Amino acid sequence: MSLVQVVALGGVGEIGKNCTVVEQDDDIVVIDCGLSFPNEEMLGIDIVVPDFTYLVENKERIRGVFITHAHEDHVGGLPYLLNQINVPVYASELTMALMSNKLEEKIPVKQLDLRTFKPGDVIPAGKLTVETIRITHSIPETCCMAVSTKHGHIFFTADFKFDFTPVDHKLTNITRIGEIGQEGVLCLLSDSTNVDRPGWGPSESLVADGLKKVFATAPGRVLLTTFASNIHRMQQFCEVAGEMGRKVAVVGRRMEQNLDICNRLGYIKIPKGVKINLDEMPQYADNQIAVLTTGSQGEPMSALVQMSKGTYGRLQIRQGDTLIYSARPIPGNEGAIWRTVNRLFRQGCNVVYQSADHIHVSGHAYQEELKMMVNLTRPYYIAPVHGEPRHQHLYNGIAKGMGYPDHRIFTMEAGIPLVFTETEAHVGAPVACGRVLVDSSGTPGVPDEVLRDRHNVANDGLVVITIAVDPEHGELVGDPILQAKGLHGPEGLVDQAFSFLTDALANLSPEDLRDTSIIKHEAQDAVRRFISKRSSLRPLVLTTIVEV
Amino acid sequence: MSLVQVVALGGVGEIGKNCTVVEQDDDIVVIDCGLSFPNEEMLGIDIVVPDFTYLVENKERIRGVFITHAHEDHVGGLPYLLNQINVPVYASELTMALMSNKLEEKIPVKQLDLRTFKPGDVIPAGKLTVETIRITHSIPETCCMAVSTKHGHIFFTADFKFDFTPVDHKLTNITRIGEIGQEGVLCLLSDSTNVDRPGWGPSESLVADGLKKVFATAPGRVLLTTFASNIHRMQQFCEVAGEMGRKVAVVGRRMEQNLDICNRLGYIKIPKGVKINLDEMPQYADNQIAVLTTGSQGEPMSALVQMSKGTYGRLQIRQGDTLIYSARPIPGNEGAIWRTVNRLFRQGCNVVYQSADHIHVSGHAYQEELKMMVNLTRPYYIAPVHGEPRHQHLYNGIAKGMGYPDHRIFTMEAGIPLVFTETEAHVGAPVACGRVLVDSSGTPGVPDEVLRDRHNVANDGLVVITIAVDPEHGELVGDPILQAKGLHGPEGLVDQAFSFLTDALANLSPEDLRDTSIIKHEAQDAVRRFISKRSSLRPLVLTTIVEV
C-alpha cells in the first residue's frame, strides 16, 4: 500500500509558526518554516519556533523546504532549523532576498543551500514535485504550492486573498489553480484566518484613496506606520505623497532595508525625486513632508515609540503632525500600541487609527474568497490551516455549506498526520511535535520550569532564606537571613515571616540540624505556610544552607 | 474672589478609576469612586485604585460621594476610600444594593453612612447641590449628575448612551437635561469612550433580535456569557429563551447574586416559569435549555473557563451546544478569551462571537450622541472624561467642529484642577494624585520597586549568590554558592558564571574580605557582567553574605 502523509509541525490550531511536512515513500517536502510570537503567559520569551525533531530525524529524506512568502510566521523558524540540519531551501527571488537578510544575522548564509524559483516553476523533489503558483497577499511574490503526489495534489493556498487590483498588477494565476483542480486535488490546506468575515475583502489598492483623504486635510507632516514587510503599502504611500507634492523620508532600520532590497530588485516603484533622506527634511516645509516609520506594533525600540516618547534624536513629533496607523494590532500588542498613540496625541500629533475610508486592509481572504478557492481547486479532502480552532471550526461550517460531508473535512492538529491511501484518508500516529521557546538571549528551548518560576515571582514575589549551620555539631551558626524581593502583602509580613522562621528553626533537634535537607524543608515550609495563611500570597521561596 | 474647582483623581487620560472632586469654598462633593484593571506591565497586580490622599486631607469638607452607576470603574475604589475616611455615600437603590454586596466583602457595611436617592432627587451638599437625572446605559438606574455651583452647573454625563428603547422602558430625562442647559452649565464633563465611532449607537433592545436568530438555528443548548452587571442583557436572554420554549439556568456566583438582587428589588422581570436551577436541567431536552454564565473576560476561576476546560462539575459542554459571546473583550483579556473560545469549539460547542446581527451592543454614546449631549447642555466649557488621551483629543475635535474655541475646551489630566472664576477658567496647581496598586493579597500600595524586581525576574530570571566569610581573618569560608531560577540562556551559562564568580573572589585581598560590602559588590558585579556579556540577559542578582 502506498501512503501519502501530511503533518503540520505548527500553524494549525494557532496563527503562527507555519510548517507542514508532505511525505511519500522516501521523499519529504516541507512547506514553510515560521515562528510565532509568545502569548502573555510566556514571560521573557521573544519568539516561539516549532520543535524540529521530526525533521532532524528524517533529514535524509527531506528534498527541500519551500517558502510561500517572506512573512515571519512562514520563514522565521528557518535559522533554528538550519542550525540543526542543512537542507535545500526554495523561495522566490524577493522572498529569498528579504529572508536572507535576517538569516544572515544568525547563521552564515554561504554555508546554506538556498535556491531561487520563479512563480510558475515546477520543482522536482524526489518523486514528488512542487508547483509554485502566483497568488495575491499583503507581500509581493507570494506563491501557493501544489505538491503532486501519486494520489493527487496536496494544495497549499499559502496566505492569500483574491485581489483583482494588486498594486504591482501581478494577478493571481487563477486559471492554473483551476487546472490543478481539474488534474485532481487530493487535499486543500486553506488559509482560514479571516473566515469570520463575511463577503469579499477590499483590495489593497483602495488604501490609496484612504491615504489621499488624510493627506488632503493634514495641516503639517504626514507619517504612516505599517509592517516593514508591507511593500505595497509603502509604495502607495510614496505615490500618494508624490501626487500631493510631498517628499518621503523613511525611519526604521528594517523598513529601510526592505525598501532598499525591493528597490534594487525592482519590486517597488517609488516615483522619481520623492524619496529623501531624513537629514534633508529641514529643507522642506512641514506640508511638503511625509514619513514612513516602523513601530506599528508598539515595539519599545522602534522609531515610532521613541518618537512618541520624544527620545528619537533624528525626528521630533510636533503640533500639526498627522500619523496614519496603517496596520492591525497583533493580539497582545494592543496595550503598547495604544500607549504609543496616546503619547503621540499628547504631543499634538493627530493619529488616524479608525476611518470610514480604508487606511488598512487585510491580506487574508474573507468568506467568499475562501469559497472561491474551494470552487477552483475542488479538493476531495479539505483541511483549514493558518487558524485557531475557532477559525478551523468556522471554516468547516463553510465546507459543509458547500456540500462536503464530515468525513472529507479534517480539523488538523499539530503533530497528528493526515494519511492518504488510494481509497481513503485517516489520522495517523502522532510524530514528535511541540513549541520551542526562544528567550531574549536567542537561546531556544526555555523549559516549562523556568516559565513557572518566572510566573511565580511575577505574581507573588520571591523570598530568599539563608541559614548557616554546623552540621557536625548539629547547631545553627548565627541568625538565619530572610530577604524578600518583588513581594508586597500586608504590613509587617516579612518581619513576621522572619519570626516564624526563627521559631521553626528553634524547634529543630540537634539530630535534625545535622541533616541539611530537613533544615531546608522545615524552613521553606514554615515560611511558605505563614505567608500563604497571612496574605494568601505564594511567593517563590529559595533556601540556601551554608555548612560551616 | 470665589473659586469653583474640579479635579479628577482618576478617569481622565485613561478608562477606569473614575473619581472627580468638585469644590466650592468649604464644600466638596466627589462623583464616583472607581477602580481600574492593571495593564500587562503591572505584574501580579489585581486592581488599581486612585490615590485618595487629597480626599483624606480634606475629609472635613467632603459632603458626600455620589455614585452614578454600579460599574466597577465607578464604585470599585470605595472600599479603599472608606477604609481611610468615613463619608456619606449616595447611590440609587439598585446601585447601592449591587455595590453593598461587594463592599461587605471588605468592610462592615453597618459602620458606613450609605444613603439612597431616587433618580431626579436633588441632594444638598453644603452650599452645593447635586441633582441626579436618569440616563440610559448598560446597567439600570444610571444617573448623570449636575452639581450646582455659584458659577453654574458642573454637569457629569456619567457613562451614557441615548437609548430610546431601553429594555426597562425607563427613558433618559432629556427634558431635564435641556432645562439644566438653560439654567446654565459652566462645564460639561462628558463620557468620550466611543468618540471614535461615527453615527449613533444601536439600542440595547436590538440584541433580542440577534439572540432570536441564534436560538432559531441552535440544535442543542444555548449558553450566553456577558458581564454579570448587564442586567438588561440577561433579561432579554430570559425573555427570548422563554418565547422559544426554553428554560434558563444561571451559573456563576456574581451573576446569580446580581439576578437575585434585581429580582428582589424589581429591576428585572423574568417571565414566569422560565428560570430553573442547574440541577433541574436533566429534566429537559437539550433544545429546551438555555444557560447564562459568567466568564466573558476569560477569568480563570469563572464558570465558563472551567467549562471550557471540562473541570466544571455542575455543567459539561457537549457537542451541539451553542455559546453566544455577548460582551466586549476588555483590552488585555483577549488572549484568555480566545483560548477559552478555542477550547469550547474543540469540545464541539459552536461559539457565536461575531455576527451581522447584534449579539452585543455598547453602552456608550457614539459621535452623534455625544453631540446631542452638547446640544442639550450647551456648556460654556467642555472637558471630555472617561477616555484615554486619544479619546479626549478626538472629542476635542468634535467640540471644535461644533464651534467651541480652544480656550473653552480642556483636556483634563489627573490631579490638575480646573479652576473657574466668575469670568474665566484656568488650570490650577496640582494636587496629590496617582495610582495605588493592589496586589492579590488585597493590600494596596505595591511600590514601583516591587514591580521592577518582578519584571526583571519575569524577563531574565534570577541568580542568588551566597558567600560565607570570616571577616575577622579576612577569608572566605568554603565555596560560594550560585543558584539560578527562571534563567535560561546559552548552554553552560550558570556553570561559567560560577567559575567567573570564584575567580573574582580569589582576586580579593584579605583587606577586601574584611568588608562585606566590597565582597557583595564585587561578586554581584562579576556575575552580572559575565551573564550580560555572554547572553545579553540581565537577571536579578541577589547576594547574601554570611559572616561566620
mmCIF file of C-alpha atoms in Angstrom, chain B residues 384-525:
data_model
loop_
_atom_site.group_PDB
_atom_site.id
_atom_site.type_symbol
_atom_site.label_atom_id
_atom_site.label_comp_id
_atom_site.label_asym_id
_atom_site.label_seq_id
_atom_site.Cartn_x
_atom_site.Cartn_y
_atom_site.Cartn_z
ATOM 1 C CA PRO B 384 -14.073 65.050 27.878
ATOM 2 C CA VAL B 385 -13.555 62.385 30.555
ATOM 3 C CA HIS B 386 -13.746 58.595 30.659
ATOM 4 C CA GLY B 387 -11.235 58.344 27.873
ATOM 5 C CA GLU B 388 -7.600 57.871 27.054
ATOM 6 C CA PRO B 389 -5.779 60.862 25.549
ATOM 7 C CA ARG B 390 -6.751 59.641 22.088
ATOM 8 C CA HIS B 391 -10.434 59.815 23.013
ATOM 9 C CA GLN B 392 -10.065 63.193 24.669
ATOM 10 C CA HIS B 393 -8.318 64.618 21.605
ATOM 11 C CA LEU B 394 -10.876 63.221 19.184
ATOM 12 C CA TYR B 395 -13.655 64.588 21.380
ATOM 13 C CA ASN B 396 -11.993 67.982 21.357
ATOM 14 C CA GLY B 397 -12.106 67.826 17.567
ATOM 15 C CA ILE B 398 -15.859 67.293 17.760
ATOM 16 C CA ALA B 399 -16.252 70.225 20.141
ATOM 17 C CA LYS B 400 -14.278 72.420 17.738
ATOM 18 C CA GLY B 401 -16.496 71.216 14.925
ATOM 19 C CA MET B 402 -19.469 72.456 16.972
ATOM 20 C CA GLY B 403 -17.912 75.898 17.200
ATOM 21 C CA TYR B 404 -16.106 75.751 20.521
ATOM 22 C CA PRO B 405 -12.897 77.779 20.565
ATOM 23 C CA ASP B 406 -9.751 76.249 22.070
ATOM 24 C CA HIS B 407 -9.909 78.229 25.322
ATOM 25 C CA ARG B 408 -13.278 76.689 26.169
ATOM 26 C CA ILE B 409 -12.068 73.103 25.740
ATOM 27 C CA PHE B 410 -9.949 71.403 28.413
ATOM 28 C CA THR B 411 -8.006 68.163 28.139
ATOM 29 C CA MET B 412 -8.040 67.276 31.797
ATOM 30 C CA GLU B 413 -5.202 65.414 33.466
ATOM 31 C CA ALA B 414 -5.476 63.566 36.730
ATOM 32 C CA GLY B 415 -4.638 65.760 39.709
ATOM 33 C CA ILE B 416 -4.606 69.002 37.736
ATOM 34 C CA PRO B 417 -7.579 71.148 38.818
ATOM 35 C CA LEU B 418 -9.756 73.146 36.510
ATOM 36 C CA VAL B 419 -10.392 76.397 38.339
ATOM 37 C CA PHE B 420 -13.397 78.543 37.492
ATOM 38 C CA THR B 421 -13.638 82.189 38.489
ATOM 39 C CA GLU B 422 -16.569 84.437 37.726
ATOM 40 C CA THR B 423 -15.076 85.363 34.398
ATOM 41 C CA GLU B 424 -12.741 82.634 33.222
ATOM 42 C CA ALA B 425 -11.289 79.190 33.720
ATOM 43 C CA HIS B 426 -7.705 78.097 34.136
ATOM 44 C CA VAL B 427 -5.592 75.186 35.201
ATOM 45 C CA GLY B 428 -4.668 75.182 38.895
ATOM 46 C CA ALA B 429 -1.777 73.825 40.933
ATOM 47 C CA PRO B 430 -1.559 70.016 41.031
ATOM 48 C CA VAL B 431 -2.983 68.123 43.999
ATOM 49 C CA ALA B 432 -1.762 64.786 45.377
ATOM 50 C CA CYS B 433 -2.787 62.169 42.861
ATOM 51 C CA GLY B 434 -1.662 58.877 41.451
ATOM 52 C CA ARG B 435 -2.376 55.228 41.146
ATOM 53 C CA VAL B 436 -2.374 52.802 44.018
ATOM 54 C CA LEU B 437 -1.737 49.198 43.046
ATOM 55 C CA VAL B 438 -3.478 46.435 44.940
ATOM 56 C CA ASP B 439 -1.816 43.018 44.907
ATOM 57 C CA SER B 440 -3.556 39.682 45.025
ATOM 58 C CA SER B 441 -3.450 39.675 48.818
ATOM 59 C CA GLY B 442 -5.705 42.738 48.591
ATOM 60 C CA THR B 443 -3.062 45.028 50.070
ATOM 61 C CA PRO B 444 -2.918 48.448 48.419
ATOM 62 C CA GLY B 445 0.302 50.312 47.761
ATOM 63 C CA VAL B 446 2.564 47.945 45.854
ATOM 64 C CA PRO B 447 5.664 50.098 45.259
ATOM 65 C CA ASP B 448 7.350 50.564 41.889
ATOM 66 C CA GLU B 449 10.450 48.813 43.163
ATOM 67 C CA VAL B 450 8.475 45.602 43.673
ATOM 68 C CA LEU B 451 7.157 45.823 40.122
ATOM 69 C CA ARG B 452 10.646 46.459 38.782
ATOM 70 C CA ASP B 453 12.007 43.379 40.512
ATOM 71 C CA ARG B 454 9.114 41.261 39.250
ATOM 72 C CA HIS B 455 9.712 42.492 35.720
ATOM 73 C CA ASN B 456 13.352 41.827 35.990
ATOM 74 C CA VAL B 457 12.843 38.207 37.061
ATOM 75 C CA ALA B 458 9.939 37.691 34.639
ATOM 76 C CA ASN B 459 12.113 38.721 31.696
ATOM 77 C CA ASP B 460 15.548 37.444 32.535
ATOM 78 C CA GLY B 461 15.337 35.274 35.654
ATOM 79 C CA LEU B 462 17.171 35.345 38.914
ATOM 80 C CA VAL B 463 20.595 34.487 40.347
ATOM 81 C CA VAL B 464 21.166 34.030 44.073
ATOM 82 C CA ILE B 465 24.748 34.175 45.334
ATOM 83 C CA THR B 466 25.638 33.097 48.840
ATOM 84 C CA ILE B 467 29.112 33.685 50.245
ATOM 85 C CA ALA B 468 30.308 32.727 53.701
ATOM 86 C CA VAL B 469 33.196 34.789 55.077
ATOM 87 C CA ASP B 470 35.197 35.115 58.234
ATOM 88 C CA PRO B 471 35.540 38.898 58.251
ATOM 89 C CA GLU B 472 37.814 38.876 61.280
ATOM 90 C CA HIS B 473 40.505 36.905 59.474
ATOM 91 C CA GLY B 474 39.591 38.269 56.070
ATOM 92 C CA GLU B 475 38.967 34.933 54.437
ATOM 93 C CA LEU B 476 36.258 33.052 52.594
ATOM 94 C CA VAL B 477 34.674 30.084 54.329
ATOM 95 C CA GLY B 478 34.129 27.283 51.846
ATOM 96 C CA ASP B 479 32.995 27.807 48.263
ATOM 97 C CA PRO B 480 30.443 30.396 47.246
ATOM 98 C CA ILE B 481 27.048 29.082 46.190
ATOM 99 C CA LEU B 482 25.359 30.251 42.999
ATOM 100 C CA GLN B 483 21.769 29.291 42.221
ATOM 101 C CA ALA B 484 19.702 30.309 39.208
ATOM 102 C CA LYS B 485 15.927 30.277 38.860
ATOM 103 C CA GLY B 486 13.824 31.325 35.904
ATOM 104 C CA LEU B 487 17.030 31.716 33.912
ATOM 105 C CA HIS B 488 17.784 30.015 30.592
ATOM 106 C CA GLY B 489 20.351 31.448 28.191
ATOM 107 C CA PRO B 490 23.123 29.607 26.333
ATOM 108 C CA GLU B 491 24.368 26.210 27.483
ATOM 109 C CA GLY B 492 26.748 26.222 30.424
ATOM 110 C CA LEU B 493 25.890 29.803 31.354
ATOM 111 C CA VAL B 494 25.403 29.123 35.058
ATOM 112 C CA ASP B 495 28.498 26.937 35.428
ATOM 113 C CA GLN B 496 30.607 29.542 33.677
ATOM 114 C CA ALA B 497 29.148 32.294 35.826
ATOM 115 C CA PHE B 498 30.137 30.265 38.874
ATOM 116 C CA SER B 499 33.746 29.971 37.664
ATOM 117 C CA PHE B 500 33.775 33.651 36.955
ATOM 118 C CA LEU B 501 32.492 34.334 40.465
ATOM 119 C CA THR B 502 35.124 32.168 42.177
ATOM 120 C CA ASP B 503 37.837 33.835 40.087
ATOM 121 C CA ALA B 504 36.563 37.283 41.073
ATOM 122 C CA LEU B 505 36.511 36.319 44.751
ATOM 123 C CA ALA B 506 40.000 34.826 44.509
ATOM 124 C CA ASN B 507 41.241 38.229 43.380
ATOM 125 C CA LEU B 508 40.054 39.921 46.547
ATOM 126 C CA SER B 509 42.700 40.818 49.102
ATOM 127 C CA PRO B 510 42.368 39.894 52.817
ATOM 128 C CA GLU B 511 41.524 43.554 53.473
ATOM 129 C CA ASP B 512 38.705 43.422 50.897
ATOM 130 C CA LEU B 513 37.413 40.269 52.539
ATOM 131 C CA ARG B 514 37.042 42.077 55.838
ATOM 132 C CA ASP B 515 34.470 44.364 54.202
ATOM 133 C CA THR B 516 31.237 42.554 53.347
ATOM 134 C CA SER B 517 30.017 45.415 51.179
ATOM 135 C CA ILE B 518 33.093 45.079 48.961
ATOM 136 C CA ILE B 519 32.581 41.328 48.669
ATOM 137 C CA LYS B 520 28.944 41.783 47.832
ATOM 138 C CA HIS B 521 29.607 44.440 45.251
ATOM 139 C CA GLU B 522 32.435 42.552 43.561
ATOM 140 C CA ALA B 523 30.543 39.253 43.460
ATOM 141 C CA GLN B 524 27.382 40.801 42.114
ATOM 142 C CA ASP B 525 29.225 42.878 39.589
#
